[in-house]
Short mmCIF file of C-alpha atoms and ligand atoms in Angstrom, two decimals:
data_model
loop_
_atom_site.label_atom_id
_atom_site.label_comp_id
_atom_site.label_asym_id
_atom_site.label_seq_id
_atom_site.Cartn_x
_atom_site.Cartn_y
_atom_site.Cartn_z
CA MET A 1 -5.39 7.45 9.69
CA ASN A 2 -6.90 6.86 6.06
CA PRO A 3 -4.02 5.93 3.63
CA ASP A 4 -5.90 7.38 0.80
CA ILE A 5 -5.33 10.84 2.11
CA PHE A 6 -1.98 10.27 0.47
CA LYS A 7 -3.55 10.27 -2.49
CA ASP A 8 -5.91 13.21 -2.19
CA LYS A 9 -5.79 14.98 -5.69
CA GLU A 10 -6.52 18.62 -4.16
CA LEU A 11 -3.62 18.05 -1.55
CA VAL A 12 -1.27 16.94 -4.07
CA LYS A 13 -2.27 20.04 -6.72
CA LYS A 14 -1.80 22.28 -3.55
CA THR A 15 1.57 20.90 -2.53
CA LEU A 16 3.01 20.62 -6.08
CA ASN A 17 2.59 24.07 -6.51
CA ALA A 18 3.84 25.10 -3.37
CA LEU A 19 6.97 22.75 -3.98
CA LYS A 20 7.31 24.07 -7.57
CA LYS A 21 7.78 27.72 -6.13
CA LYS A 22 10.10 26.61 -3.67
CA VAL A 23 12.72 25.31 -6.09
CA GLU A 24 12.00 28.08 -8.80
CA LYS A 25 15.68 29.98 -7.63
CA LEU A 26 17.47 26.38 -7.76
CA GLU A 27 19.06 24.91 -11.04
CA ASN A 28 19.81 21.54 -12.26
CA ILE A 29 19.81 19.94 -8.72
CA ARG A 30 20.51 16.14 -9.35
CA LEU A 31 18.07 14.00 -6.85
CA MET A 32 18.89 10.31 -7.01
CA GLU A 33 15.80 8.00 -6.15
CA PHE A 34 17.75 4.91 -4.86
CA CYS A 35 14.57 2.63 -5.65
CA GLY A 36 13.20 1.53 -8.67
CA THR A 37 9.59 1.93 -7.47
CA HIS A 38 10.49 5.39 -6.60
CA THR A 39 11.48 5.88 -10.16
CA HIS A 40 8.17 4.63 -11.64
CA ASN A 41 6.11 6.65 -9.22
CA ILE A 42 8.06 9.76 -9.89
CA PHE A 43 7.37 9.15 -13.52
CA GLN A 44 3.82 7.97 -13.08
CA TYR A 45 2.77 11.42 -10.80
CA GLY A 46 4.16 13.51 -13.56
CA PHE A 47 7.02 14.68 -10.96
CA ARG A 48 9.73 14.33 -13.19
CA ASN A 49 8.66 16.90 -15.89
CA ALA A 50 6.79 19.32 -12.97
CA PHE A 51 10.27 20.29 -11.70
CA LEU A 52 12.51 20.64 -14.65
CA PRO A 53 14.69 22.56 -15.04
CA HIS A 54 15.06 23.20 -11.50
CA ILE A 55 15.09 19.61 -10.56
CA ARG A 56 16.58 16.65 -12.16
CA PHE A 57 15.63 13.23 -10.80
CA ILE A 58 18.08 10.21 -11.58
CA ALA A 59 17.74 6.63 -11.05
CA GLY A 60 20.14 4.70 -8.66
CA PRO A 61 20.78 1.24 -8.35
CA GLY A 62 17.89 0.29 -6.37
CA CYS A 63 16.21 -2.23 -8.76
CA PRO A 64 17.07 -5.77 -7.45
CA VAL A 65 16.56 -7.69 -10.83
CA CYS A 66 18.74 -5.05 -12.68
CA VAL A 67 21.77 -5.22 -10.15
CA THR A 68 21.76 -8.96 -10.37
CA SER A 69 25.08 -9.36 -12.02
CA GLU A 70 25.98 -11.50 -14.95
CA GLU A 71 28.26 -13.34 -12.58
CA ASP A 72 25.07 -14.36 -10.58
CA LEU A 73 23.28 -15.25 -13.73
CA ALA A 74 26.28 -17.35 -15.03
CA GLU A 75 25.87 -19.24 -11.98
CA VAL A 76 22.02 -20.36 -12.87
CA LYS A 77 23.39 -21.03 -16.50
CA PHE A 78 25.96 -23.52 -14.94
CA LEU A 79 23.24 -25.21 -12.80
CA PHE A 80 21.11 -25.76 -16.17
CA ASP A 81 24.15 -26.79 -17.84
CA ASN A 82 25.37 -29.61 -15.86
CA TYR A 83 22.49 -30.60 -13.43
CA ASP A 84 18.60 -31.97 -13.82
CA VAL A 85 17.69 -29.06 -11.38
CA GLY A 86 14.46 -27.43 -11.24
CA ILE A 87 14.79 -23.36 -10.61
CA ILE A 88 12.13 -21.47 -8.33
CA ALA A 89 12.53 -17.79 -8.98
CA TYR A 90 10.54 -14.47 -8.85
CA GLY A 91 8.58 -13.65 -11.90
CA ASP A 92 10.69 -10.74 -12.37
CA LEU A 93 13.61 -12.70 -13.11
CA LEU A 94 12.14 -14.78 -15.94
CA LYS A 95 12.78 -12.65 -19.03
CA VAL A 96 16.54 -11.36 -17.95
CA PRO A 97 18.87 -12.79 -20.56
CA LEU A 98 21.17 -15.36 -19.23
CA LYS A 99 23.70 -15.23 -22.10
CA GLY A 100 21.26 -14.68 -24.47
CA LYS A 101 18.80 -17.38 -23.35
CA SER A 102 16.22 -16.26 -20.29
CA LEU A 103 14.48 -19.00 -17.98
CA LEU A 104 11.59 -18.62 -19.88
CA ASP A 105 13.35 -19.90 -22.63
CA TYR A 106 14.67 -22.87 -20.56
CA ARG A 107 11.06 -23.57 -19.31
CA ALA A 108 10.05 -23.73 -23.21
CA GLU A 109 12.65 -26.25 -23.57
CA GLY A 110 10.80 -28.18 -21.00
CA ARG A 111 13.17 -27.13 -17.64
CA PRO A 112 11.32 -26.96 -14.80
CA VAL A 113 10.99 -23.56 -13.83
CA GLU A 114 8.59 -22.33 -10.89
CA VAL A 115 7.39 -18.57 -10.52
CA VAL A 116 6.70 -17.61 -6.73
CA TYR A 117 5.76 -14.45 -5.06
CA SER A 118 7.05 -15.57 -1.33
CA ALA A 119 10.29 -17.40 -0.92
CA ILE A 120 8.11 -19.58 1.41
CA ASP A 121 6.29 -21.26 -1.31
CA ALA A 122 9.73 -22.44 -2.72
CA VAL A 123 9.26 -24.79 0.77
CA LYS A 124 5.78 -25.82 -0.71
CA ILE A 125 7.23 -26.85 -4.16
CA ALA A 126 10.12 -29.14 -3.02
CA GLU A 127 7.50 -30.75 -0.57
CA ASN A 128 4.77 -31.28 -3.37
CA LYS A 129 7.50 -32.33 -6.09
CA LYS A 130 9.77 -34.39 -4.09
CA ASP A 131 11.12 -36.26 -7.48
CA LYS A 132 12.97 -33.16 -8.31
CA GLU A 133 15.78 -31.12 -7.00
CA TRP A 134 14.90 -27.58 -6.65
CA VAL A 135 17.19 -24.48 -6.36
CA PHE A 136 15.69 -21.18 -5.03
CA LEU A 137 17.20 -17.91 -6.47
CA GLY A 138 17.23 -15.44 -3.82
CA VAL A 139 17.13 -12.18 -5.43
CA GLY A 140 16.53 -8.64 -3.60
CA PHE A 141 17.87 -6.41 -1.01
CA GLU A 142 17.11 -6.49 2.79
CA THR A 143 13.30 -6.16 1.70
CA THR A 144 13.37 -9.96 0.17
CA THR A 145 16.33 -11.28 2.40
CA PRO A 146 14.21 -11.82 5.39
CA GLY A 147 11.74 -13.60 3.47
CA THR A 148 14.48 -16.05 2.23
CA SER A 149 15.62 -16.12 5.86
CA ALA A 150 12.31 -17.60 7.08
CA SER A 151 12.50 -20.10 3.68
CA ILE A 152 15.67 -21.49 4.92
CA MET A 153 14.87 -21.94 8.43
CA ILE A 154 11.60 -23.69 7.56
CA ALA A 155 13.19 -26.10 5.06
CA GLU A 156 15.83 -26.68 7.74
CA LYS A 157 13.47 -27.35 10.73
CA LYS A 158 11.11 -29.55 8.55
CA GLY A 159 14.56 -31.72 7.49
CA ILE A 160 13.91 -31.07 3.47
CA LYS A 161 16.57 -32.39 1.38
CA ASN A 162 15.60 -31.48 -2.23
CA LEU A 163 15.57 -27.76 -2.09
CA SER A 164 18.65 -25.32 -2.09
CA TYR A 165 19.14 -21.37 -1.97
CA LEU A 166 21.25 -19.75 -3.96
CA SER A 167 21.63 -16.27 -2.74
CA PHE A 168 21.92 -13.14 -5.01
CA HIS A 169 20.63 -10.79 -2.14
CA LYS A 170 22.64 -7.46 -2.52
CA ASN A 171 23.41 -4.99 0.73
CA THR A 172 22.07 -1.61 0.00
CA LYS A 173 24.45 0.06 2.70
CA ALA A 174 27.51 -1.26 1.23
CA VAL A 175 26.75 -0.05 -2.18
CA LEU A 176 25.68 3.47 -1.36
CA LYS A 177 28.93 3.60 0.72
CA ALA A 178 30.91 2.17 -2.15
CA LEU A 179 29.28 4.83 -4.62
CA GLY A 180 30.30 7.42 -2.07
CA THR A 181 33.73 6.29 -1.53
CA LEU A 182 34.50 5.68 -5.44
CA GLY A 183 33.04 9.37 -5.96
CA ASN A 184 30.08 7.70 -8.19
CA LEU A 185 27.30 9.44 -6.05
CA TYR A 186 26.15 11.91 -8.96
CA ALA A 187 23.73 13.39 -6.92
CA ASP A 188 22.83 16.79 -4.69
CA GLY A 189 20.69 14.54 -2.30
CA VAL A 190 19.44 11.08 -2.12
CA ILE A 191 15.99 9.66 -1.75
CA LEU A 192 16.53 6.53 0.08
CA PRO A 193 13.93 3.40 -0.22
CA GLY A 194 11.06 3.53 2.14
CA HIS A 195 10.33 -0.56 1.55
CA VAL A 196 13.94 -1.15 2.50
CA SER A 197 14.43 1.28 5.55
CA ALA A 198 11.21 -0.15 7.04
CA VAL A 199 13.28 -3.21 7.53
CA VAL A 200 16.75 -1.69 8.18
CA GLY A 201 15.67 1.70 9.81
CA TYR A 202 17.34 4.71 8.52
CA ASN A 203 20.18 4.91 11.16
CA TYR A 204 21.48 1.98 8.85
CA PHE A 205 22.28 4.66 6.19
CA ARG A 206 24.16 7.22 8.40
CA GLU A 207 27.38 6.62 6.43
CA ILE A 208 26.09 8.80 3.46
CA GLU A 209 26.55 11.58 6.14
CA LYS A 210 30.44 11.61 5.22
CA PHE A 211 29.81 12.13 1.64
CA GLY A 212 28.62 15.83 1.96
CA ILE A 213 24.92 15.45 0.77
CA PRO A 214 21.63 14.98 2.29
CA ALA A 215 19.46 11.80 2.24
CA VAL A 216 15.82 11.59 3.20
CA VAL A 217 13.81 8.51 3.67
CA VAL A 218 10.49 8.61 1.46
CA GLY A 219 7.18 6.76 1.01
CA PHE A 220 5.42 5.91 -2.40
CA GLU A 221 2.15 7.71 -2.16
CA PRO A 222 2.33 11.20 -4.23
CA LEU A 223 1.83 13.01 -1.02
CA ASP A 224 4.79 10.89 0.72
CA LEU A 225 6.75 11.98 -2.59
CA LEU A 226 6.28 15.55 -2.20
CA ALA A 227 6.85 15.71 1.39
CA GLY A 228 10.50 13.89 0.86
CA ILE A 229 11.44 15.76 -2.11
CA SER A 230 10.28 18.99 -0.04
CA GLU A 231 12.56 18.02 2.90
CA LEU A 232 15.40 17.12 0.83
CA ILE A 233 15.17 20.28 -1.11
CA ASP A 234 14.97 22.20 2.35
CA MET A 235 18.26 20.69 3.18
CA ILE A 236 19.83 21.59 0.20
CA LEU A 237 18.83 25.16 0.59
CA LYS A 238 20.23 25.26 3.85
CA LYS A 239 23.40 23.15 2.99
CA GLU A 240 22.46 20.63 6.15
CA VAL A 241 24.12 17.19 5.42
CA GLY A 242 22.36 14.29 7.24
CA ILE A 243 19.62 11.80 7.06
CA LYS A 244 16.14 12.77 7.68
CA CYS A 245 12.91 10.58 7.43
CA ALA A 246 9.81 11.58 5.73
CA TYR A 247 8.05 8.40 6.07
CA PRO A 248 7.36 8.12 9.94
CA ARG A 249 4.50 5.74 9.66
CA ALA A 250 6.29 2.98 8.01
CA VAL A 251 9.80 3.71 8.93
CA ASN A 252 11.94 4.00 12.44
CA GLU A 253 15.66 4.69 13.32
CA ARG A 254 16.15 0.87 14.05
CA GLY A 255 13.94 -0.92 11.72
CA ASN A 256 12.38 -4.35 12.33
CA GLU A 257 14.14 -6.28 15.08
CA LYS A 258 12.65 -9.75 14.07
CA MET A 259 13.64 -9.27 10.61
CA LEU A 260 17.00 -8.26 10.67
CA ARG A 261 17.66 -10.71 13.39
CA ALA A 262 16.48 -13.56 10.91
CA ILE A 263 18.82 -11.91 8.34
CA GLU A 264 21.85 -12.07 11.03
CA ASP A 265 21.09 -15.64 11.81
CA THR A 266 21.19 -16.99 8.47
CA PHE A 267 23.58 -14.77 6.25
CA ASP A 268 26.76 -13.53 6.50
CA THR A 269 27.42 -10.36 4.27
CA ILE A 270 30.28 -11.34 1.59
CA ASP A 271 32.08 -9.03 -1.10
CA ALA A 272 29.54 -9.48 -4.29
CA TYR A 273 29.36 -8.36 -7.87
CA TRP A 274 26.97 -5.71 -8.77
CA ARG A 275 26.20 -5.05 -12.35
CA GLY A 276 27.73 -2.35 -13.62
CA LEU A 277 29.74 -1.92 -10.20
CA GLY A 278 31.82 -4.98 -10.31
CA ILE A 279 32.68 -6.34 -6.85
CA ILE A 280 31.15 -4.23 -3.60
CA GLU A 281 32.98 -5.22 -0.45
CA ASN A 282 30.23 -6.71 1.65
CA GLY A 283 27.98 -5.73 -1.07
CA GLY A 284 26.00 -9.28 -0.83
CA TYR A 285 24.67 -11.96 1.30
CA GLU A 286 25.69 -15.54 1.50
CA LEU A 287 24.44 -18.87 3.68
CA LYS A 288 25.93 -18.62 6.98
CA ASN A 289 28.29 -21.92 7.33
CA PHE A 290 25.57 -23.52 9.54
CA TYR A 291 23.04 -23.82 6.49
CA ASP A 292 25.73 -25.46 3.99
CA GLY A 293 23.26 -28.28 3.09
CA PHE A 294 20.87 -25.25 1.74
CA ASN A 295 23.45 -23.67 -0.37
CA ALA A 296 23.37 -24.76 -3.63
CA ARG A 297 26.94 -22.91 -4.33
CA LYS A 298 28.29 -25.95 -2.05
CA LYS A 299 25.67 -28.44 -2.77
CA TYR A 300 26.56 -28.29 -6.66
CA SER A 301 30.09 -27.29 -6.53
CA ILE A 302 29.58 -23.98 -8.37
CA PRO A 303 32.83 -22.53 -9.69
CA LYS A 304 33.83 -19.37 -8.15
CA GLU A 305 34.78 -17.93 -11.65
CA LEU A 306 32.46 -18.76 -14.31
CA PRO A 307 32.95 -17.21 -17.95
CA VAL A 308 30.68 -14.20 -18.17
CA ASP A 309 29.32 -12.69 -21.47
CA LYS A 310 28.31 -9.38 -21.15
CA GLU A 311 25.55 -7.95 -23.41
CA LYS A 312 27.41 -5.98 -26.32
CA GLY A 313 26.21 -2.16 -26.23
CA CYS A 314 23.99 -2.40 -23.24
CA ARG A 315 24.66 0.45 -20.58
CA CYS A 316 22.68 -0.46 -17.86
CA GLY A 317 25.54 -0.34 -15.26
CA ASP A 318 25.75 3.47 -16.10
CA VAL A 319 22.41 3.82 -15.96
CA LEU A 320 22.24 2.11 -12.26
CA ILE A 321 24.77 4.57 -11.02
CA GLY A 322 22.95 7.38 -12.88
CA ARG A 323 26.06 8.27 -14.97
CA ILE A 324 23.91 8.06 -17.99
CA GLU A 325 19.67 8.22 -18.67
CA PRO A 326 18.30 5.20 -20.68
CA THR A 327 17.59 7.62 -23.43
CA ASP A 328 21.65 8.17 -23.59
CA CYS A 329 21.94 4.56 -24.65
CA PRO A 330 22.07 3.87 -28.30
CA LEU A 331 19.95 0.83 -28.06
CA PHE A 332 17.20 2.36 -26.22
CA LYS A 333 13.81 2.06 -28.29
CA LYS A 334 16.00 1.09 -31.34
CA VAL A 335 16.92 -2.14 -30.61
CA CYS A 336 15.84 -2.81 -27.03
CA SER A 337 12.33 -2.69 -25.88
CA PRO A 338 10.05 -4.54 -23.45
CA ALA A 339 9.36 -7.02 -26.00
CA ASN A 340 12.97 -7.59 -27.00
CA PRO A 341 15.15 -6.42 -23.83
CA ILE A 342 18.72 -6.29 -24.07
CA GLY A 343 19.41 -5.74 -20.36
CA PRO A 344 17.80 -6.22 -16.92
CA CYS A 345 16.82 -2.31 -16.79
CA MET A 346 14.36 -3.02 -19.58
CA VAL A 347 12.67 -6.37 -18.02
CA SER A 348 12.14 -5.53 -14.23
CA TYR A 349 8.97 -3.98 -13.46
CA GLU A 350 11.40 -1.57 -11.37
CA GLY A 351 13.88 -1.32 -14.24
CA THR A 352 14.76 2.53 -15.43
CA CYS A 353 14.73 1.79 -19.00
CA LEU A 354 11.39 0.22 -18.69
CA ALA A 355 10.18 3.47 -16.78
CA TYR A 356 11.60 5.91 -19.45
CA TYR A 357 9.96 3.41 -22.15
CA LYS A 358 6.56 3.24 -20.42
CA TRP A 359 6.27 6.58 -18.81
CA GLY A 360 7.42 8.59 -21.79
CA VAL A 361 6.82 12.22 -21.42
CA GLU A 362 3.91 11.98 -23.49
CA ASN A 363 2.26 9.30 -21.08
CA GLN A 364 2.59 11.58 -17.86
CA ARG A 365 -0.06 12.92 -15.95
CA LEU A 366 -0.45 15.61 -13.33
CA ASP A 367 -3.76 15.27 -12.31
S1 SF4 B 401 17.92 0.39 -23.05
FE1 SF4 B 401 18.30 -1.73 -22.96
S2 SF4 B 401 20.48 -1.73 -23.74
FE2 SF4 B 401 20.17 0.09 -23.24
S3 SF4 B 401 20.80 0.36 -21.06
FE3 SF4 B 401 18.59 -0.17 -21.10
S4 SF4 B 401 18.55 -2.19 -20.91
FE4 SF4 B 401 20.78 -1.84 -21.54
#
């Protein structure tokens, strides 16, 4: 099937108009989009305003850089302050403040900071620059974790000694469970992440059913989004609880077995800090003991509890669980902007504050 069909303007208009009629009787239904890409696309395609006041979209904890905690970033600062190491990271992380100083600032001071698009490129950097010790920062959910797994396995096979990994990878099932259990799931329905679900399969999120709300796996093109929202609205109208998949061309029940096996072979789940949420049981991935030689925490004896300075006034943590919207943060646009980000929600491409800044109402398009 031609994928452009999911962007067909006429079809989008027709579907949007039909859906608008369907939601007319609803009032203030809150749909949480877990994934930052959904947040941006819902803004970009104009759907955010199209369904007001019947449906409100609220962002969830699905921006990998945003949920990387201050405790995680303190470990990077510890490495820079105590060792002559080079850092390899995804570009999104470069402008995130680490106690007032970002990786970009460190690079401007002459510290080696390399940007990669794939975790496997970290191996190439270590091979090409053997005079330096390198640490790769593993950030993200189950979408990027298999890439880090592959990188670790390749480094081990090649016997590379000057590369280690600092895993900030986060477990999506654990955070949804924590939000539901703590009563912090401020939503009538959840738009589940299409990319993560392609790896883990939608059965992975079954525990949401316990919290009495429906959830639907949704894709990213405009028609994918409308199909998913429509499915979710139908479930809400019928008071149906459960999980459905509106993205069958990419997602099945069980996920990608090869990728899941790679994660299982290299990582254990551990309790981990999430920004704004504190420690979440089994919320993170740590390298298995077999890979101790590649674990930066062990190689550089990083202390367990490092001093952490929270950015004063930044409400990223509340934004990440949908408790407030970025416009409720007193720093939004006044002090905090993409040029002067105070928190990661304004830095990352998937950040909710950046979405609100970039796709302000005046910038939305419906055609
Ligand atoms: S607007 Fe800036 S300071 Fe406020 S929550 Fe977002 S990132 Fe933090």
